[in-house]
Coordinates of C-alpha atoms and ligand atoms in Angstrom, one line a residue:
M114 CA 0.0 0.2 0.0
A115 CA 2.9 2.3 1.1
D116 CA 4.8 1.6 -2.2
A117 CA 2.0 1.6 -4.4
I118 CA 1.6 5.2 -2.6
N119 CA 5.2 6.1 -3.1
Q120 CA 5.2 5.2 -6.5
K121 CA 2.4 7.4 -7.7
I122 CA 3.7 10.5 -5.8
S123 CA 7.2 9.7 -7.8
N124 CA 5.6 9.2 -11.1
S125 CA 3.3 12.9 -10.5
R126 CA 7.2 14.8 -9.8
A127 CA 8.7 13.1 -12.2
D128 CA 6.1 14.1 -14.5
F129 CA 6.4 17.5 -12.6
Y130 CA 10.2 17.8 -13.4
E131 CA 9.5 17.4 -17.3
R132 CA 7.1 19.9 -17.5
I133 CA 8.5 22.3 -15.9
G134 CA 12.0 21.7 -17.3
E135 CA 10.2 22.7 -21.2
Q136 CA 9.9 25.6 -19.7
S137 CA 13.5 26.5 -18.6
M138 CA 12.7 25.0 -14.6
A139 CA 13.9 23.1 -12.4
P140 CA 13.3 22.1 -8.5
L141 CA 16.0 23.0 -6.4
W142 CA 15.4 20.2 -4.2
E143 CA 16.8 17.6 -6.1
V144 CA 20.0 19.4 -6.3
M145 CA 20.0 21.8 -3.0
R146 CA 22.5 19.0 -1.0
G147 CA 25.8 19.6 -3.6
L148 CA 24.8 23.2 -4.5
V149 CA 24.7 24.6 -0.7
T150 CA 27.3 21.6 1.0
P151 CA 28.1 21.6 4.7
E152 CA 32.0 22.1 4.1
P153 CA 34.1 22.7 0.3
D154 CA 33.2 19.4 -2.1
S155 CA 35.5 19.7 -4.0
P156 CA 36.2 18.0 -7.4
C157 CA 40.0 18.6 -7.2
V158 CA 42.0 15.5 -5.8
P159 CA 45.9 15.9 -4.2
A160 CA 48.4 15.8 -6.9
L161 CA 52.0 15.8 -7.6
W162 CA 54.3 16.1 -11.1
R163 CA 57.0 15.0 -11.1
Y164 CA 60.1 17.1 -13.0
N165 CA 62.1 13.8 -13.8
D166 CA 59.0 12.4 -15.0
I167 CA 57.0 14.7 -17.5
R168 CA 60.4 16.4 -18.9
P169 CA 61.1 13.4 -21.5
H170 CA 57.6 14.3 -22.6
I171 CA 58.2 18.4 -22.8
M172 CA 61.3 17.6 -24.7
E173 CA 59.3 15.3 -26.8
A174 CA 56.6 18.2 -27.4
G175 CA 59.8 20.6 -28.3
A176 CA 60.0 17.9 -31.7
L177 CA 56.5 17.5 -32.3
I178 CA 55.8 21.5 -32.7
T179 CA 57.6 24.3 -32.9
A180 CA 56.7 27.7 -30.6
K181 CA 55.4 29.5 -33.0
E182 CA 53.2 27.2 -34.6
A183 CA 51.4 26.0 -31.8
E184 CA 51.9 30.1 -30.0
R185 CA 52.6 28.7 -27.1
R186 CA 53.9 25.3 -26.7
V187 CA 52.6 24.2 -22.5
L188 CA 51.8 20.5 -22.0
V189 CA 48.8 21.7 -19.1
L190 CA 48.7 20.0 -15.5
E191 CA 45.6 18.8 -15.5
N192 CA 43.7 17.9 -11.9
P193 CA 43.0 14.1 -12.3
G194 CA 39.5 14.1 -10.6
M195 CA 38.5 17.2 -13.3
V196 CA 40.5 15.6 -16.7
G197 CA 39.7 17.4 -19.8
Q198 CA 39.1 20.4 -17.9
S199 CA 42.7 22.4 -18.6
R200 CA 42.6 23.0 -14.7
I201 CA 44.6 22.0 -11.8
T202 CA 42.0 23.5 -8.9
R203 CA 38.9 24.5 -10.3
S204 CA 39.3 27.9 -10.0
L205 CA 43.4 28.1 -11.7
Y206 CA 45.1 26.7 -14.7
A207 CA 48.8 25.2 -14.4
G208 CA 51.0 24.3 -18.0
M209 CA 54.5 23.1 -18.1
Q210 CA 55.7 25.7 -21.3
L211 CA 59.0 24.6 -23.2
I212 CA 61.3 27.8 -25.7
L213 CA 63.9 26.0 -27.6
P214 CA 67.0 28.2 -28.0
G215 CA 66.2 30.4 -31.6
E216 CA 62.1 30.4 -30.8
I217 CA 59.7 33.6 -30.6
A218 CA 56.1 32.5 -29.1
P219 CA 54.6 35.4 -31.1
G220 CA 53.3 38.8 -28.9
H221 CA 49.4 38.5 -27.6
R222 CA 47.5 39.8 -24.9
H223 CA 44.1 38.5 -23.5
T224 CA 42.1 39.6 -20.4
Q225 CA 43.4 36.7 -18.6
T226 CA 46.6 37.8 -15.8
A227 CA 49.0 34.9 -16.4
L228 CA 52.2 34.2 -14.2
R229 CA 55.3 32.5 -15.0
F230 CA 57.8 30.2 -12.4
V231 CA 61.0 29.4 -13.3
I232 CA 62.1 25.7 -14.3
E233 CA 64.7 25.0 -16.3
G234 CA 67.1 27.4 -17.6
S235 CA 68.6 30.6 -18.3
G236 CA 68.4 34.0 -19.9
A237 CA 65.3 33.6 -22.5
Y238 CA 63.5 36.2 -22.0
T239 CA 59.6 37.5 -22.0
A240 CA 58.5 41.7 -23.3
V241 CA 55.8 42.7 -21.0
D242 CA 54.5 46.2 -21.8
G243 CA 57.5 47.4 -23.9
E244 CA 60.1 46.0 -21.1
K245 CA 62.3 42.9 -21.8
T246 CA 63.0 40.3 -18.8
L247 CA 66.0 37.3 -18.7
M248 CA 64.4 34.6 -16.7
Q249 CA 66.0 32.8 -14.3
P250 CA 65.1 29.6 -12.4
G251 CA 63.3 30.7 -9.3
D252 CA 62.1 33.8 -10.9
F253 CA 59.0 35.1 -10.4
V254 CA 57.2 36.6 -13.7
I255 CA 53.6 38.7 -14.5
T256 CA 52.2 39.1 -17.5
P257 CA 49.3 41.3 -16.4
Q258 CA 45.7 41.9 -17.7
W259 CA 45.8 43.4 -21.0
G260 CA 48.9 43.5 -21.7
W261 CA 50.9 42.8 -24.8
H262 CA 53.3 40.0 -24.6
D263 CA 56.1 37.6 -26.3
H264 CA 58.6 35.1 -25.1
G265 CA 61.7 34.2 -26.7
N266 CA 64.8 32.6 -25.8
D267 CA 68.5 33.1 -27.2
S268 CA 70.3 31.5 -24.7
D269 CA 71.6 28.1 -25.6
A270 CA 70.1 25.9 -23.7
P271 CA 65.6 25.1 -23.8
M272 CA 64.0 26.9 -21.7
V273 CA 61.1 25.4 -18.9
W274 CA 58.3 27.5 -16.9
L275 CA 55.6 26.4 -14.9
D276 CA 51.6 29.2 -16.3
G277 CA 49.1 30.0 -14.0
L278 CA 46.6 31.3 -15.3
D279 CA 43.5 32.6 -13.7
I280 CA 42.0 31.1 -17.2
P281 CA 38.8 29.3 -15.0
I282 CA 38.2 32.6 -13.0
V283 CA 37.7 34.1 -16.3
Q284 CA 35.4 31.7 -18.1
L285 CA 32.9 31.7 -15.2
F286 CA 32.5 35.7 -15.5
D287 CA 32.7 35.6 -19.8
A288 CA 34.5 37.9 -19.6
G289 CA 37.8 36.4 -22.0
F290 CA 39.1 38.4 -24.5
S291 CA 42.4 37.9 -26.2
E292 CA 44.2 39.1 -29.4
H293 CA 47.4 39.2 -32.0
Y294 CA 49.8 41.5 -31.8
E295 CA 50.5 42.7 -35.9
T296 CA 54.2 41.5 -35.4
N297 CA 55.7 38.4 -33.1
K298 CA 58.0 40.8 -31.8
Q299 CA 56.5 44.1 -30.0
P300 CA 59.0 47.0 -29.8
L301 CA 60.7 47.7 -26.5
T302 CA 60.9 51.0 -25.2
R303 CA 62.2 50.7 -21.4
P304 CA 65.8 50.1 -21.0
E305 CA 66.0 45.9 -18.9
G306 CA 65.0 46.1 -15.5
D307 CA 63.6 49.6 -15.2
A308 CA 60.6 48.3 -13.7
L309 CA 62.4 46.8 -10.9
A310 CA 64.3 49.7 -10.4
R311 CA 61.4 52.3 -10.5
Y312 CA 59.6 50.2 -8.1
G313 CA 60.6 47.1 -6.8
S314 CA 63.8 49.4 -4.8
G315 CA 62.1 50.5 -2.1
L316 CA 60.9 53.7 -4.0
L317 CA 58.2 55.0 -6.3
P318 CA 57.5 57.8 -8.7
V319 CA 56.5 60.3 -6.3
D320 CA 53.3 60.6 -8.6
Q321 CA 52.2 57.5 -8.7
E322 CA 48.9 56.4 -8.7
M323 CA 46.5 54.0 -7.2
G324 CA 45.6 52.6 -10.4
A325 CA 47.0 49.1 -11.8
V326 CA 45.7 45.9 -10.2
S327 CA 48.7 43.7 -11.1
S328 CA 52.3 45.3 -9.5
P329 CA 54.3 47.2 -12.3
V330 CA 57.2 45.0 -11.2
F331 CA 57.2 42.2 -12.9
N332 CA 60.1 39.3 -12.4
Y333 CA 60.2 39.6 -9.1
P334 CA 64.4 37.7 -9.5
Y335 CA 64.9 34.3 -7.6
A336 CA 67.8 35.5 -6.2
R337 CA 66.2 38.5 -4.1
T338 CA 64.3 37.0 -3.1
R339 CA 66.6 33.9 -1.4
E340 CA 68.0 36.4 -0.2
A341 CA 65.8 38.4 2.2
L342 CA 64.9 34.9 3.3
E343 CA 67.9 34.7 4.0
T344 CA 68.0 37.2 6.4
M345 CA 64.4 36.7 8.1
R346 CA 65.4 33.0 9.3
L347 CA 68.2 35.2 11.4
T348 CA 65.5 35.8 13.9
D349 CA 64.4 31.9 13.7
E350 CA 60.9 32.6 14.4
W351 CA 59.1 30.0 12.6
D352 CA 55.4 29.5 11.9
P353 CA 54.2 26.3 13.1
C354 CA 52.6 24.7 9.6
H355 CA 54.2 27.3 7.4
G356 CA 58.2 27.7 8.3
L357 CA 58.9 31.5 7.0
K358 CA 56.2 32.1 4.3
M359 CA 56.1 35.6 2.4
K360 CA 53.3 36.8 0.0
Y361 CA 54.8 38.8 -3.2
V362 CA 53.2 42.1 -2.8
N363 CA 52.6 44.8 -5.3
P364 CA 54.6 47.6 -4.2
V365 CA 51.6 50.3 -5.0
T366 CA 48.9 48.8 -3.2
G367 CA 50.3 46.4 -0.9
D368 CA 48.2 44.0 -2.3
Y369 CA 49.3 40.2 -3.9
A370 CA 50.4 40.8 -6.6
M371 CA 48.0 40.6 -8.8
P372 CA 44.6 40.8 -8.7
T373 CA 43.3 37.5 -9.3
M374 CA 46.1 34.9 -8.1
A375 CA 48.0 35.1 -4.6
T376 CA 52.0 33.9 -5.1
F377 CA 53.7 33.2 -2.0
I378 CA 57.6 31.4 -1.0
Q379 CA 58.6 29.8 1.8
L380 CA 61.0 28.4 3.8
L381 CA 61.2 25.0 5.5
P382 CA 63.7 24.7 8.0
K383 CA 66.2 21.9 7.6
G384 CA 64.1 18.8 10.1
F385 CA 60.9 20.6 9.9
E386 CA 57.9 19.4 11.7
G387 CA 54.2 21.5 10.7
K388 CA 51.5 20.8 12.3
P389 CA 48.3 19.8 10.2
Y390 CA 46.3 23.1 8.6
R391 CA 43.8 23.5 5.8
S392 CA 41.9 26.5 4.0
T393 CA 39.6 27.6 1.4
D394 CA 41.9 28.0 -1.6
G395 CA 43.7 25.0 -2.8
M396 CA 47.5 25.5 -3.6
V397 CA 49.8 24.9 -6.2
H398 CA 53.3 24.3 -5.0
V399 CA 56.8 24.0 -6.7
C400 CA 60.2 23.2 -4.8
V401 CA 62.1 25.3 -5.5
E402 CA 65.1 23.7 -3.4
G403 CA 65.6 21.0 -0.7
T404 CA 63.5 18.1 -0.5
G405 CA 60.7 16.9 1.3
E406 CA 56.7 15.7 1.5
T407 CA 53.7 17.0 2.3
E408 CA 50.3 14.5 3.6
I409 CA 47.3 15.4 2.4
D410 CA 44.3 14.1 3.2
G411 CA 46.0 11.0 4.6
K412 CA 48.4 10.1 1.6
V413 CA 52.3 11.4 1.9
F414 CA 53.3 13.7 -1.6
A415 CA 57.8 13.5 -1.3
W416 CA 58.7 16.2 -3.8
G417 CA 62.0 17.6 -4.7
P418 CA 63.4 20.1 -6.3
R419 CA 61.0 21.3 -9.2
D420 CA 58.7 18.8 -9.2
T421 CA 54.5 20.9 -8.9
F422 CA 52.3 19.5 -6.8
V423 CA 48.4 20.8 -5.6
V424 CA 47.0 20.8 -2.8
P425 CA 42.8 21.3 -2.5
S426 CA 40.7 23.4 -0.7
W427 CA 40.1 22.6 2.4
A428 CA 42.4 19.6 2.8
R429 CA 44.4 19.1 5.5
H430 CA 47.8 18.9 5.4
V431 CA 51.0 19.0 6.7
H432 CA 54.7 19.5 4.6
K433 CA 57.8 18.0 6.5
A434 CA 61.4 19.6 5.6
N435 CA 63.8 16.7 4.9
S436 CA 67.6 17.1 5.5
G437 CA 67.9 20.0 3.7
D438 CA 66.6 24.0 3.0
T439 CA 63.6 23.1 1.6
V440 CA 62.3 26.9 -0.5
L441 CA 58.6 26.5 -1.6
F442 CA 56.4 28.1 -4.2
G443 CA 52.7 29.0 -4.2
F444 CA 49.9 30.2 -6.0
S445 CA 46.4 29.9 -4.9
D446 CA 43.0 32.2 -5.8
R447 CA 43.5 33.8 -2.0
V448 CA 43.7 36.7 -3.0
V449 CA 40.1 36.9 -4.9
Q450 CA 38.1 34.7 -2.0
Q451 CA 39.6 37.4 0.4
K452 CA 38.3 40.5 -1.6
L453 CA 34.8 37.9 -1.2
G454 CA 34.7 37.8 1.5
L455 CA 34.5 33.4 1.2
W456 CA 38.4 33.2 2.5
R457 CA 38.6 30.8 5.7
E458 CA 41.7 28.6 7.1
S459 CA 41.8 26.1 10.1
R460 CA 44.6 25.0 12.3
E461 CA 42.9 23.4 15.0
D462 CA 39.9 21.0 13.9
C463 CA 42.1 19.3 10.7
Ligands
GTQ181 O1 51.9 32.2 -22.9 O2 50.4 33.7 -23.3 O3 50.2 28.5 -20.5 O4 48.1 32.8 -23.7 C1 48.5 29.3 -21.4 C2 47.9 30.8 -22.5 C3 50.2 30.2 -21.9 C4 51.6 32.7 -22.7 C5 49.7 29.4 -21.6 C6 48.5 31.7 -22.9 C7 50.4 31.4 -22.4

């Protein structure tokens, strides 16, 4: 009897859903639980890309297509939980870009913001808005939204860098525009190092306005960053979860260096054993120096120099450094979440 009644209800509901579907409507109560969750329920899974494993494929791509034909010769680091979606977390894209000696990646611009984190090679360049910067391993380089940029390699060895872009965020807003530059290379109007001297030396032009959302410093050289970490460590004050962790900032505003991606550098001293931590920003890490491991939701990922790994939103994790000092670069959408009042972290209940 009860079964028959339930069947009747279920049939009339199915019939109702079909009829309202024709009016482009749907019942919230059938999907509510997946929409408004008690805590983040991310399709992103923890993952590690060991550079030694992926490098042969990156080099193989170099033999299959030129940087010019590909426009950007990049192997996307796709999160295994979101196959086919060209993203490493729900909100961020990452890929390994290769430029061989003598190649150029032609000029273009787009509303997506990009960061480059140099993994291998030395002396290839990126030109942004009339200034060229030569890149070294560990340098963090910014391509601001809608800025013309082209890349090239006048050195005699391949260069590989990690691209981080806010492609899924721009997609979310349907706000993507792009265009090609009329020639491969843009004209250079400022000498190399101008931006760093003008904006990254504890000085600013006297009438500098607050305007731009991205930092005018577009290369944060690793040599400077590393030296800063080395001096700061002398005070011997270590965060129990993060070791010594700093954010890259826009010197004009004091905010994060880019509007959609927060970037970090972190020193874990020899033998560091972190306490558990989680936050709502899924974080992409690159190991620059040292070796260590990160336990993410109970699974251990052991990494070394040039390896990339991703910690999903709200995943409990613990960093450990092995016998040497370790430096980790990181990027996430924390800057956006903080602007929207969404960002949360927890050290206690995880
Ligand atoms: O270098 O401009 O990995 O436009 C993806 C899209 C790099 C770039 C990527 C891009 C670029």
